[in-house]
Amino acid sequence: MVTYRDLVSAFRDLGLTERSHVIAHASLSAFGEVAGGADTVVGAMVGTFASVVMPTFTYRTMVVPSVGPRDNALEYGLDPEQNALTDFYHPNLPADPLMGVVAETLRLHPEAQRSSHPVLSFAGVGAEAHLVTQTIEDPLAPIGSLAEEDGDVLLLGVAHRANTSIHYAEQQAGRRQFVRWALTPEGVIRCPNWPGCGDGFNAIRGRLGGIRQRTKVGPATVETVPLRDLIHLVTGWIREDPEALLCDRPGCPRCSAVRSSVRVS
Ligand SMILES: [Zn+2]
């Protein structure tokens, strides 16, 4: 059984302290049994770090218009029934189950705040300065803000496919981004600078070498990577190989769109 103390001691082993600014991604089930469940994981992070941020994305607010820009890795207007299932965004909309119960538990923490993007919101504690940097045009800005504070990525039982900060680095490298749309009480909002597909991100593992720190907590691997180093590594790799970190899934719409954008130019 994994305890609060096990988690705090693992964070210390990884070099994280009360001065750390962390973006975390977590799978509670990877830890087997955790005494106190997701509250314990959130409590250990909030109790250890200066600030902790997690993605609390709400993909169910997304709508597909009948027409839109070309080369956007989206089939327009094909699925009106899907649009009928869309939820209006509101600030208390729960994070998608895909984000994990730990992210949703952080969002519900009494001291938590949440950024305002109708799909790509982040929740955080002690993180207001990072969260307020987000705009509709710059949805991943909180990650840049964390990097400026020498922040770290913390992967709790999840792989780099879940590492949103690699998407931030892709944008910094000038990789093609997309446009999506969200349903809000104010109408349908256009969301530019939409990131690509993360299914190929596990390829980063072979390059992290001395940058990452890893430990085990129960059956789960817990890994930390300094954001500045990660961003430097990913932007350098994409400049050297414009198809780096794309996935191998045949016909993946977003990865195919990125490939054609770099092959045309
Ligand atoms: Zn892909």
Short mmCIF file of N, CA and C and ligand atoms in Angstrom, two decimals, residues 196-200 245-249 251-256 259, ligand 1:
data_model
loop_
_atom_site.label_atom_id
_atom_site.label_comp_id
_atom_site.label_asym_id
_atom_site.label_seq_id
_atom_site.Cartn_x
_atom_site.Cartn_y
_atom_site.Cartn_z
N GLY A 196 -0.73 19.16 -31.79
CA GLY A 196 -0.84 17.94 -32.59
C GLY A 196 -1.06 16.71 -31.71
N CYS A 197 -0.66 15.56 -32.26
CA CYS A 197 -0.89 14.26 -31.64
C CYS A 197 0.32 13.88 -30.78
N GLY A 198 0.08 13.35 -29.57
CA GLY A 198 1.16 12.98 -28.68
C GLY A 198 1.48 11.49 -28.68
N ASP A 199 0.87 10.74 -29.60
CA ASP A 199 1.02 9.28 -29.55
C ASP A 199 2.45 8.82 -29.79
N GLY A 200 3.28 9.68 -30.41
CA GLY A 200 4.66 9.29 -30.68
C GLY A 200 5.66 9.79 -29.64
N LEU A 245 9.17 12.69 -33.21
CA LEU A 245 8.11 12.55 -32.20
C LEU A 245 6.70 12.41 -32.78
N LEU A 246 6.60 12.30 -34.12
CA LEU A 246 5.28 12.01 -34.70
C LEU A 246 4.99 10.53 -34.52
N CYS A 247 3.69 10.16 -34.57
CA CYS A 247 3.35 8.76 -34.32
C CYS A 247 3.40 7.95 -35.62
N ASP A 248 3.35 6.63 -35.47
CA ASP A 248 3.45 5.72 -36.61
C ASP A 248 2.09 5.22 -37.08
N ARG A 249 1.03 5.70 -36.44
CA ARG A 249 -0.31 5.22 -36.79
C ARG A 249 -0.61 5.60 -38.24
N GLY A 251 -2.22 7.01 -41.30
CA GLY A 251 -3.34 7.92 -41.50
C GLY A 251 -3.68 8.77 -40.31
N CYS A 252 -2.84 8.83 -39.28
CA CYS A 252 -3.12 9.72 -38.14
C CYS A 252 -3.28 11.14 -38.70
N PRO A 253 -4.46 11.76 -38.53
CA PRO A 253 -4.70 13.03 -39.23
C PRO A 253 -3.71 14.13 -38.88
N ARG A 254 -3.44 14.32 -37.58
CA ARG A 254 -2.58 15.44 -37.20
C ARG A 254 -1.11 15.17 -37.54
N CYS A 255 -0.65 13.93 -37.32
CA CYS A 255 0.75 13.64 -37.67
C CYS A 255 0.95 13.71 -39.18
N SER A 256 -0.06 13.25 -39.96
CA SER A 256 0.05 13.35 -41.42
C SER A 256 0.11 14.80 -41.85
N ARG A 259 3.53 16.11 -41.21
CA ARG A 259 4.48 15.59 -42.21
C ARG A 259 4.32 16.34 -43.53
ZN ZN B 1 -0.29 10.81 -34.53
#
